[in-house]
Short mmCIF file of C-alpha atoms in Angstrom, two decimals:
data_model
loop_
_atom_site.label_atom_id
_atom_site.label_comp_id
_atom_site.label_asym_id
_atom_site.label_seq_id
_atom_site.Cartn_x
_atom_site.Cartn_y
_atom_site.Cartn_z
CA MET A 16 -39.55 -6.39 6.36
CA ILE A 17 -36.16 -8.27 7.60
CA ARG A 18 -33.83 -6.03 9.85
CA VAL A 19 -30.31 -6.46 9.32
CA VAL A 20 -27.47 -5.09 12.20
CA LEU A 21 -24.34 -4.10 10.59
CA PRO A 22 -20.83 -3.50 12.63
CA ALA A 23 -19.99 0.03 13.21
CA HIS A 24 -17.25 -0.07 10.43
CA LEU A 25 -20.06 -1.16 7.73
CA ARG A 26 -22.38 1.56 8.85
CA ALA A 27 -20.03 4.10 8.58
CA LEU A 28 -18.77 2.95 5.06
CA ALA A 29 -22.64 2.59 3.84
CA ARG A 30 -23.15 5.81 5.64
CA VAL A 31 -26.54 4.31 7.45
CA GLU A 32 -27.11 5.05 11.17
CA ASP A 33 -29.32 2.44 12.38
CA ASP A 34 -30.46 -1.21 11.62
CA VAL A 35 -31.38 -1.75 7.82
CA GLU A 36 -34.59 -2.69 6.67
CA LEU A 37 -34.78 -4.76 3.45
CA GLU A 38 -37.54 -6.42 1.24
CA VAL A 39 -36.71 -10.22 0.75
CA THR A 40 -39.02 -12.44 -1.43
CA GLY A 41 -38.86 -16.06 -1.02
CA PRO A 42 -37.18 -18.31 1.47
CA ILE A 43 -35.38 -16.15 4.13
CA THR A 44 -32.16 -17.53 4.42
CA THR A 45 -28.71 -15.75 4.87
CA GLY A 46 -27.93 -15.76 1.25
CA ALA A 47 -31.03 -14.31 0.32
CA VAL A 48 -30.78 -11.13 2.94
CA LEU A 49 -27.09 -10.74 1.96
CA ASP A 50 -28.32 -10.71 -1.85
CA ALA A 51 -30.92 -7.96 -0.69
CA LEU A 52 -28.42 -5.98 1.49
CA GLU A 53 -26.01 -5.96 -1.55
CA VAL A 54 -28.70 -4.74 -3.88
CA ARG A 55 -29.58 -1.89 -1.45
CA LEU A 56 -26.20 -0.98 -0.24
CA PRO A 57 -23.38 -1.90 -3.22
CA VAL A 58 -20.72 -0.44 -1.31
CA LEU A 59 -20.76 -3.44 1.08
CA ARG A 60 -19.98 -5.81 -1.68
CA GLY A 61 -16.87 -7.94 -0.80
CA THR A 62 -16.50 -6.61 2.70
CA ILE A 63 -19.05 -9.35 4.10
CA ARG A 64 -18.27 -12.27 1.57
CA ASP A 65 -16.32 -12.41 -1.40
CA HIS A 66 -17.54 -10.78 -4.55
CA VAL A 67 -17.47 -14.11 -6.56
CA THR A 68 -17.55 -17.04 -4.59
CA HIS A 69 -19.97 -15.47 -2.15
CA ARG A 70 -17.74 -17.58 0.60
CA ARG A 71 -18.05 -15.83 4.24
CA ARG A 72 -15.22 -13.60 5.26
CA ALA A 73 -13.34 -15.25 8.07
CA PHE A 74 -13.90 -12.84 10.72
CA ILE A 75 -17.13 -12.20 9.91
CA ARG A 76 -20.43 -13.94 11.92
CA PHE A 77 -24.19 -14.05 11.48
CA PHE A 78 -25.92 -14.46 14.82
CA ALA A 79 -29.70 -14.49 14.84
CA CYS A 80 -32.38 -15.22 17.76
CA GLU A 81 -29.02 -16.41 19.74
CA GLN A 82 -27.82 -19.03 17.32
CA ASP A 83 -25.13 -18.65 15.09
CA PHE A 84 -25.43 -19.11 11.50
CA SER A 85 -22.05 -18.74 10.42
CA LEU A 86 -21.48 -22.25 9.20
CA ALA A 87 -25.00 -22.97 8.30
CA GLY A 88 -24.43 -22.10 4.95
CA PRO A 89 -26.34 -19.52 2.24
CA ASP A 90 -29.02 -21.97 2.04
CA ALA A 91 -29.94 -21.85 5.86
CA ARG A 92 -33.43 -20.81 6.91
CA LEU A 93 -33.31 -17.59 9.20
CA PRO A 94 -35.83 -17.95 12.27
CA ASP A 95 -39.40 -16.99 11.72
CA ALA A 96 -38.87 -14.08 14.15
CA VAL A 97 -36.20 -12.87 11.92
CA ALA A 98 -38.54 -13.21 8.84
CA ALA A 99 -41.16 -11.56 10.52
CA GLY A 100 -38.98 -8.79 11.42
CA ARG A 101 -39.20 -8.93 15.24
CA GLU A 102 -35.63 -9.97 15.46
CA PRO A 103 -32.58 -8.99 13.28
CA LEU A 104 -29.80 -10.64 11.63
CA LEU A 105 -26.93 -9.53 13.19
CA VAL A 106 -23.74 -9.44 10.85
CA VAL A 107 -21.03 -9.36 13.43
CA GLY A 108 -17.04 -8.81 13.27
CA ALA A 109 -15.48 -11.39 15.11
CA ILE A 110 -13.55 -10.50 18.41
CA ALA A 111 -9.58 -10.70 17.43
CA GLY A 112 -6.71 -9.73 19.03
CA GLY A 113 -5.83 -8.55 22.34
CA MET B 21 1.94 30.82 -3.04
CA SER B 22 2.48 27.21 -3.83
CA GLY B 23 1.75 24.86 -1.19
CA VAL B 24 2.04 21.08 -0.32
CA ARG B 25 -0.32 18.39 0.76
CA VAL B 26 0.84 15.19 2.45
CA LEU B 27 -1.04 12.34 2.32
CA VAL B 28 -0.58 9.86 5.54
CA GLY B 29 -2.04 6.36 5.55
CA THR B 30 -1.91 4.82 9.03
CA ARG B 31 -2.69 1.70 10.56
CA LYS B 32 -5.85 3.75 12.09
CA GLY B 33 -6.99 6.07 9.05
CA ALA B 34 -5.87 8.69 6.92
CA PHE B 35 -4.28 11.95 7.60
CA VAL B 36 -4.04 14.96 5.23
CA LEU B 37 -1.76 17.53 6.44
CA THR B 38 -1.23 20.86 4.53
CA ALA B 39 1.15 24.02 4.46
CA ASP B 40 2.04 26.55 2.36
CA GLY B 41 5.55 26.62 0.33
CA GLN B 42 7.40 27.55 3.50
CA ARG B 43 6.12 24.35 5.21
CA ARG B 44 6.30 25.78 8.50
CA ASP B 45 2.65 26.21 9.88
CA TRP B 46 0.68 22.73 9.36
CA THR B 47 -2.91 21.72 9.51
CA ILE B 48 -4.01 18.11 10.20
CA THR B 49 -7.45 16.90 8.95
CA GLY B 50 -8.48 13.66 9.89
CA PRO B 51 -8.80 10.55 10.58
CA HIS B 52 -10.86 9.78 7.99
CA PHE B 53 -11.90 6.18 7.57
CA GLY B 54 -10.82 5.82 11.22
CA GLY B 55 -10.32 2.14 12.44
CA TRP B 56 -9.16 1.14 9.16
CA GLU B 57 -5.62 0.73 7.97
CA ILE B 58 -5.02 2.85 4.93
CA PHE B 59 -2.04 1.10 3.31
CA HIS B 60 -1.54 4.29 0.58
CA MET B 61 -2.81 7.06 -0.73
CA LYS B 62 -1.79 9.13 -3.72
CA GLY B 63 -2.49 12.08 -5.75
CA SER B 64 -3.24 11.86 -9.47
CA PRO B 65 -0.50 14.15 -11.26
CA ALA B 66 -2.90 14.85 -13.88
CA ASP B 67 -5.69 16.48 -11.30
CA PRO B 68 -4.29 16.92 -8.12
CA ASN B 69 -7.96 17.15 -6.58
CA ARG B 70 -8.38 13.61 -7.43
CA ILE B 71 -6.84 11.34 -4.81
CA TYR B 72 -6.96 7.59 -4.63
CA ALA B 73 -6.72 5.56 -0.91
CA SER B 74 -6.54 1.99 -0.17
CA GLN B 75 -8.38 0.81 2.57
CA SER B 76 -8.22 -1.99 4.44
CA SER B 77 -9.55 -4.57 7.38
CA GLY B 78 -8.73 -7.96 8.27
CA TRP B 79 -12.44 -8.28 9.00
CA PHE B 80 -13.94 -6.33 6.07
CA GLY B 81 -11.33 -6.68 3.38
CA GLN B 82 -10.12 -3.71 0.70
CA VAL B 83 -12.22 -0.77 -0.07
CA LEU B 84 -10.81 1.93 -2.41
CA GLN B 85 -11.76 5.62 -1.92
CA ARG B 86 -11.55 8.63 -4.00
CA SER B 87 -11.52 12.25 -3.53
CA ASP B 88 -12.31 14.77 -6.24
CA ASP B 89 -11.70 17.54 -3.86
CA GLY B 90 -8.37 17.02 -2.48
CA GLY B 91 -8.98 14.93 0.40
CA ALA B 92 -11.88 17.11 1.83
CA THR B 93 -14.44 14.75 0.69
CA TRP B 94 -14.43 10.81 -0.27
CA ASN B 95 -16.79 8.03 -1.84
CA PRO B 96 -16.07 4.18 -2.19
CA VAL B 97 -15.09 3.24 -5.71
CA GLY B 98 -14.65 -0.23 -6.93
CA ASN B 99 -13.20 -2.85 -4.55
CA GLN B 100 -13.37 -5.95 -6.63
CA PHE B 101 -9.80 -7.46 -7.68
CA THR B 102 -10.57 -10.88 -9.41
CA TYR B 103 -7.42 -12.80 -11.16
CA ALA B 104 -7.55 -13.16 -14.65
CA GLY B 105 -8.05 -16.72 -15.66
CA THR B 106 -7.21 -19.76 -13.39
CA PRO B 107 -4.51 -18.22 -11.15
CA GLY B 108 -2.90 -21.26 -10.36
CA THR B 109 0.02 -21.22 -7.35
CA HIS B 110 2.64 -19.47 -6.03
CA GLN B 111 5.12 -20.90 -3.10
CA TRP B 112 4.07 -20.59 0.12
CA TYR B 113 6.85 -20.05 2.99
CA ASP B 114 7.31 -23.84 3.52
CA GLY B 115 8.00 -23.82 -0.49
CA THR B 116 4.66 -25.61 -1.09
CA PRO B 117 2.32 -24.63 -3.91
CA HIS B 118 -0.19 -22.12 -2.49
CA PRO B 119 -3.33 -20.80 -4.44
CA TRP B 120 -2.90 -17.13 -5.54
CA GLU B 121 -5.39 -15.06 -3.36
CA PHE B 122 -6.19 -11.41 -3.39
CA LYS B 123 -5.64 -9.92 0.27
CA ARG B 124 -5.29 -5.74 -0.23
CA VAL B 125 -3.97 -3.10 -2.23
CA TRP B 126 -0.76 -2.15 -1.20
CA HIS B 127 0.34 0.77 -3.71
CA LEU B 128 -1.62 3.33 -5.66
CA GLU B 129 -0.02 4.86 -8.69
CA PRO B 130 -2.20 7.07 -10.81
CA SER B 131 -1.11 7.82 -14.39
CA ARG B 132 0.73 10.92 -15.00
CA THR B 133 -1.60 11.86 -17.84
CA ASP B 134 -5.03 10.85 -17.12
CA ALA B 135 -6.67 11.30 -13.67
CA ASP B 136 -9.31 8.45 -14.26
CA THR B 137 -6.14 5.65 -14.98
CA VAL B 138 -4.59 4.24 -12.13
CA TYR B 139 -2.62 1.45 -11.18
CA ALA B 140 -2.84 -0.91 -8.08
CA GLY B 141 0.01 -3.06 -6.43
CA VAL B 142 -1.72 -5.92 -4.73
CA GLU B 143 -1.14 -9.13 -2.64
CA ASP B 144 -0.95 -11.66 -3.51
CA ALA B 145 1.39 -10.12 -6.03
CA ALA B 146 -0.27 -8.80 -8.99
CA LEU B 147 -1.01 -5.45 -10.66
CA PHE B 148 -4.33 -3.89 -11.55
CA ARG B 149 -5.37 -1.27 -13.87
CA SER B 150 -8.39 0.91 -13.74
CA THR B 151 -9.26 3.44 -16.51
CA ASP B 152 -12.46 4.54 -15.10
CA GLY B 153 -11.61 6.26 -12.01
CA GLY B 154 -11.42 3.31 -9.79
CA ALA B 155 -15.01 1.99 -10.50
CA THR B 156 -13.83 -1.20 -12.20
CA TRP B 157 -10.25 -2.64 -12.11
CA GLN B 158 -8.44 -5.28 -14.76
CA GLU B 159 -5.78 -7.27 -14.17
CA LEU B 160 -2.22 -6.92 -16.18
CA ALA B 161 -2.00 -10.78 -15.73
CA GLY B 162 1.39 -10.93 -18.19
CA LEU B 163 3.15 -10.26 -14.77
CA ARG B 164 1.27 -12.92 -12.37
CA GLU B 165 1.57 -15.20 -15.22
CA HIS B 166 5.36 -14.65 -16.00
CA SER B 167 6.73 -18.26 -16.30
CA THR B 168 8.66 -17.71 -12.87
CA GLY B 169 5.58 -16.83 -11.22
CA ALA B 170 5.10 -20.60 -9.79
CA ARG B 171 8.41 -20.01 -7.70
CA TRP B 172 7.42 -16.46 -6.23
CA GLN B 173 7.25 -16.66 -2.47
CA PRO B 174 5.98 -14.17 0.06
CA GLY B 175 8.20 -12.05 2.31
CA ALA B 176 7.66 -11.73 6.23
CA GLY B 177 4.82 -9.08 5.16
CA GLY B 178 2.91 -11.14 2.68
CA MET B 179 3.68 -11.27 -1.15
CA CYS B 180 2.86 -7.67 -1.93
CA LEU B 181 3.49 -5.73 -5.35
CA HIS B 182 4.57 -2.52 -3.28
CA THR B 183 6.40 -0.23 -5.92
CA ILE B 184 5.05 0.80 -8.97
CA LEU B 185 7.19 3.09 -11.30
CA LEU B 186 5.70 4.98 -14.51
CA ASP B 187 8.59 5.94 -16.73
CA PRO B 188 8.20 9.43 -17.37
CA VAL B 189 9.93 9.23 -20.85
CA HIS B 190 8.92 5.83 -21.87
CA PRO B 191 5.17 5.95 -21.86
CA GLN B 192 4.78 1.94 -22.22
CA ARG B 193 7.67 1.29 -19.86
CA LEU B 194 6.76 0.48 -16.13
CA PHE B 195 8.70 -0.96 -13.31
CA VAL B 196 7.39 -2.81 -10.52
CA ALA B 197 8.91 -4.54 -7.20
CA ILE B 198 7.47 -7.57 -5.40
CA SER B 199 8.62 -8.94 -1.76
CA ALA B 200 10.14 -11.56 -2.15
CA ALA B 201 10.22 -11.75 -5.93
CA GLY B 202 12.21 -8.98 -7.07
CA ALA B 203 11.94 -6.19 -9.58
CA PHE B 204 10.50 -6.38 -13.17
CA ARG B 205 10.07 -4.10 -15.99
CA SER B 206 7.75 -4.09 -18.86
CA GLU B 207 8.18 -2.17 -22.05
CA ASP B 208 4.53 -2.61 -23.44
CA GLY B 209 2.27 -1.00 -20.83
CA GLY B 210 2.28 -4.05 -18.83
CA VAL B 211 1.59 -6.99 -21.17
CA SER B 212 4.79 -8.51 -20.69
CA TRP B 213 7.70 -8.49 -18.48
CA THR B 214 11.19 -9.21 -17.75
CA PRO B 215 12.77 -9.94 -14.18
CA ILE B 216 15.44 -7.37 -13.86
CA ASN B 217 17.27 -8.60 -10.93
CA ARG B 218 21.05 -9.45 -12.51
CA GLY B 219 23.49 -8.23 -9.61
CA LEU B 220 21.39 -8.53 -7.11
CA ARG B 221 23.02 -10.96 -4.10
CA SER B 222 20.53 -12.40 -1.34
CA GLN B 223 22.23 -14.64 1.23
CA TYR B 224 18.73 -15.89 2.14
CA ILE B 225 18.02 -17.87 -0.87
CA PRO B 226 19.54 -21.11 -1.89
CA ASP B 227 20.96 -19.53 -5.10
CA PRO B 228 22.20 -15.83 -4.23
CA ASP B 229 21.94 -14.69 -7.84
CA ALA B 230 18.58 -16.39 -8.51
CA GLU B 231 16.62 -14.58 -11.28
CA VAL B 232 13.44 -13.99 -8.85
CA GLY B 233 13.10 -14.43 -5.29
CA HIS B 234 14.94 -11.23 -4.24
CA CYS B 235 13.24 -9.15 -1.25
CA VAL B 236 13.24 -5.63 -3.00
CA HIS B 237 11.99 -3.19 -0.62
CA ARG B 238 11.46 -0.02 -2.64
CA LEU B 239 12.64 1.51 -5.99
CA ALA B 240 12.97 4.95 -6.65
CA GLN B 241 13.77 7.01 -10.32
CA HIS B 242 14.27 10.61 -10.73
CA ALA B 243 11.77 11.91 -13.89
CA ALA B 244 14.88 13.69 -15.60
CA ARG B 245 17.17 10.43 -15.82
CA PRO B 246 14.71 7.45 -15.76
CA ASP B 247 17.45 4.67 -16.92
CA VAL B 248 18.89 5.04 -13.42
CA LEU B 249 16.98 3.35 -10.78
CA PHE B 250 17.67 3.04 -6.97
CA MET B 251 16.64 0.00 -4.95
CA GLN B 252 16.67 -0.48 -1.21
CA LYS B 253 16.70 -4.39 -0.91
CA HIS B 254 16.16 -6.46 2.16
CA TRP B 255 19.79 -5.91 2.85
CA ASP B 256 21.82 -3.47 0.10
CA VAL B 257 21.38 -0.52 -1.21
CA MET B 258 21.53 -1.09 -5.36
CA ARG B 259 21.86 1.16 -8.06
CA SER B 260 21.41 0.58 -11.88
CA ASP B 261 22.25 2.90 -14.87
CA ASP B 262 20.41 0.84 -17.52
CA GLY B 263 16.79 0.38 -16.54
CA GLY B 264 17.69 -2.51 -14.73
CA ASN B 265 19.36 -4.59 -16.71
CA GLN B 266 22.18 -4.83 -13.84
CA TRP B 267 22.72 -3.47 -10.62
CA ARG B 268 25.29 -2.80 -8.24
CA GLU B 269 25.93 -2.31 -4.72
CA ILE B 270 26.04 1.30 -3.28
CA SER B 271 25.87 0.74 0.44
CA GLY B 272 29.41 2.54 0.82
CA ASN B 273 29.55 3.74 4.39
CA LEU B 274 26.28 3.41 5.68
CA PRO B 275 25.54 2.28 9.12
CA SER B 276 23.30 -0.97 8.04
CA ASP B 277 21.97 -1.19 4.48
CA PHE B 278 19.19 -2.90 5.91
CA GLY B 279 15.73 -0.67 5.26
CA PHE B 280 12.61 0.08 3.62
CA VAL B 281 12.55 3.49 2.01
CA ILE B 282 14.96 4.92 -0.65
CA ASP B 283 13.86 8.30 -2.41
CA VAL B 284 15.52 10.84 -4.94
CA HIS B 285 15.89 14.39 -4.53
CA ALA B 286 13.52 16.37 -6.97
CA HIS B 287 16.03 18.47 -8.95
CA GLN B 288 19.26 16.55 -8.04
CA PRO B 289 19.18 13.32 -9.68
CA ASP B 290 22.31 11.88 -8.04
CA THR B 291 20.87 12.78 -4.46
CA VAL B 292 19.67 9.72 -2.46
CA TYR B 293 18.03 9.27 0.54
CA VAL B 294 17.58 6.19 2.72
CA ILE B 295 16.93 5.64 6.60
CA PRO B 296 19.14 2.55 7.84
CA ILE B 297 17.34 0.04 10.11
CA LYS B 298 19.57 -2.05 12.30
CA SER B 299 18.46 -5.25 10.96
CA ASP B 300 15.68 -7.72 9.59
CA SER B 301 15.44 -9.09 13.16
CA GLU B 302 15.60 -5.69 14.90
CA HIS B 303 13.26 -3.07 12.85
CA TYR B 304 14.53 0.03 14.41
CA PRO B 305 17.28 2.43 13.88
CA PRO B 306 21.04 1.62 14.60
CA ASP B 307 22.05 2.81 18.02
CA GLY B 308 18.50 4.23 18.89
CA GLN B 309 19.10 7.32 16.63
CA LEU B 310 16.98 8.29 13.85
CA ARG B 311 19.00 9.30 10.86
CA VAL B 312 18.43 9.88 7.27
CA TYR B 313 21.62 9.24 5.07
CA ARG B 314 21.88 11.67 2.26
CA SER B 315 24.20 10.53 -0.89
CA ARG B 316 25.03 13.54 -3.20
CA SER B 317 26.99 11.16 -5.45
CA GLY B 318 24.66 8.82 -6.11
CA GLY B 319 25.57 6.24 -3.72
CA ASP B 320 28.54 4.70 -1.84
CA ASP B 321 29.41 8.21 -0.36
CA TRP B 322 26.56 8.80 2.67
CA GLU B 323 26.16 11.58 5.14
CA PRO B 324 24.09 11.26 8.27
CA LEU B 325 21.28 13.91 8.35
CA THR B 326 20.36 14.30 12.40
CA ARG B 327 19.32 17.84 12.93
CA GLY B 328 15.91 17.79 14.57
CA LEU B 329 15.78 14.10 14.36
CA PRO B 330 15.36 12.01 17.98
CA GLN B 331 19.20 10.92 18.45
CA LYS B 332 18.78 8.71 21.49
CA ASP B 333 15.98 6.00 22.78
CA CYS B 334 14.38 5.91 18.89
CA TYR B 335 13.29 2.69 18.17
CA VAL B 336 10.81 3.23 15.56
CA ASN B 337 10.81 1.91 12.08
CA VAL B 338 10.00 3.75 8.37
CA LEU B 339 7.91 1.26 6.13
CA ARG B 340 8.54 1.18 2.73
CA ASP B 341 5.78 3.59 1.38
CA ALA B 342 6.85 6.23 3.90
CA MET B 343 9.21 8.49 2.32
CA ALA B 344 8.25 11.16 -0.21
CA VAL B 345 9.62 14.35 -1.67
CA ASP B 346 8.08 17.54 -2.97
CA ALA B 347 8.98 19.34 -5.94
CA LEU B 348 9.11 22.99 -4.59
CA GLU B 349 12.42 24.97 -5.40
CA ASP B 350 13.98 24.00 -1.97
CA CYS B 351 12.65 20.06 -2.30
CA GLY B 352 11.10 19.00 0.69
CA ILE B 353 12.06 15.30 2.30
CA TYR B 354 8.98 13.45 4.26
CA PHE B 355 8.77 10.53 6.18
CA GLY B 356 6.61 8.78 8.88
CA THR B 357 7.28 6.21 11.31
CA THR B 358 5.91 3.53 13.15
CA GLY B 359 6.07 5.72 16.17
CA GLY B 360 3.13 7.85 14.45
CA GLN B 361 5.68 10.79 13.65
CA VAL B 362 5.64 12.48 10.37
CA TYR B 363 8.92 14.70 9.91
CA VAL B 364 9.69 17.00 7.21
CA SER B 365 13.01 18.81 5.72
CA PRO B 366 12.13 21.63 4.01
CA ASP B 367 15.69 22.32 3.09
CA GLY B 368 16.63 19.10 1.09
CA GLY B 369 17.46 16.94 4.53
CA ASP B 370 19.27 19.54 6.47
CA SER B 371 17.32 20.03 8.90
CA TRP B 372 14.01 18.21 10.09
CA ARG B 373 10.80 18.83 12.17
CA ALA B 374 8.00 16.56 13.27
CA ILE B 375 4.64 17.82 11.91
CA ALA B 376 2.69 15.50 13.18
CA GLN B 377 3.56 13.82 16.89
CA THR B 378 1.13 11.19 17.71
CA LEU B 379 -0.73 9.56 14.95
CA PRO B 380 -1.14 5.90 14.65
CA PRO B 381 1.73 3.80 13.28
CA VAL B 382 2.50 5.43 9.92
CA VAL B 383 2.20 3.19 6.85
CA SER B 384 2.61 5.53 3.86
CA VAL B 385 3.52 9.03 3.39
CA GLU B 386 3.31 11.03 -0.09
CA VAL B 387 3.47 14.58 -0.98
CA GLN B 388 1.66 16.35 -3.38
CA THR B 389 3.10 19.86 -4.73
CA LEU B 390 0.23 22.38 -5.52
CA PRO B 391 0.44 25.52 -7.70
#
């Protein structure tokens, strides 16, 4: 079971109060996890990545196991600890502003 | 007794203000969607319980919300705004070609007759329509694909389609306005479009009489006389008596003809309201005095309305979608400020009072007149 931690605004939008747990088949990549996340919570489509191109929104970052996967592309494998459910994939709203 | 519901979009959420027809005692609910920018909310004339809201964030993009119970509860609907075909380019600030990119919905205009049909004006400028209550959106691409489209440029706030008027008499006629392209009219339900900017003069573009390129801030129309249009342009308050074919200036004795909002009294087609702002580089009222100006003659001759409004040390702005009028017998006028105040005049502008004092900066104000 993959765990995803969402920023507060997206938890409120999706009406979830805690980590989201997902079944993901095949290689555990950021793209595969986001595909499963958007199937489970369709309201998140367009809020993390573009509807059509699946390009990550500029102020969204993906962290896992103290590594930044934001620029690694959708096919980048996530760490085994994420695949095993011991560590979450964190979807983070970048700190911007004052 | 009849009542009113005021829909206030702010930089940090949506608020719903309600009162009975006296408009003395107000109840405020919200924030809905706290922390998100609410660019605009508007209720359906066909079903007042149906309200659409544009929720936006620099981080998370565009969300569209819909209420079917007058704003008590909300549900997200479709947020996919995909330009038709290959969008091509418009001009960037420096004159170079720039790809059309969807950023946000500035304005929602529900159909007069069908609660499931709603139009969305977006940045980068385009017009979308949903006929299924906001679940899916289709672009009316004839506007963006107009032969002048490649020459459109953004204003300082972005290249936004911010005004949509659905003609109350001619069902196939629509008007839109875009910063900084100008005003456009369709006679065929939005399939094809004509720029309607003749008579506008804008010193900030190389050809001040250009067909497009004018920074129109807002259009207003009275239902009983739909061929008469009023416009607050970047500078200049304008009027057309022929559906936009020709415009003439009606700024008259205003202390400044820069501003954003313009609206028309619900029952008096020649009574018009503007809020002068000192300049495009200062964005606050002249002399620190918040004054609504009213013309009872369709322009040129304006009177300041000050009773109940701050007349010193006031340096707020009133943004383009932040004025509305109700349809009660004593027409109510409403506006919101970037300082978080919402003002109402229950007597056509003669007197004003703040019905909210400390909201986040107000982006938009709409009002529903309830039975």
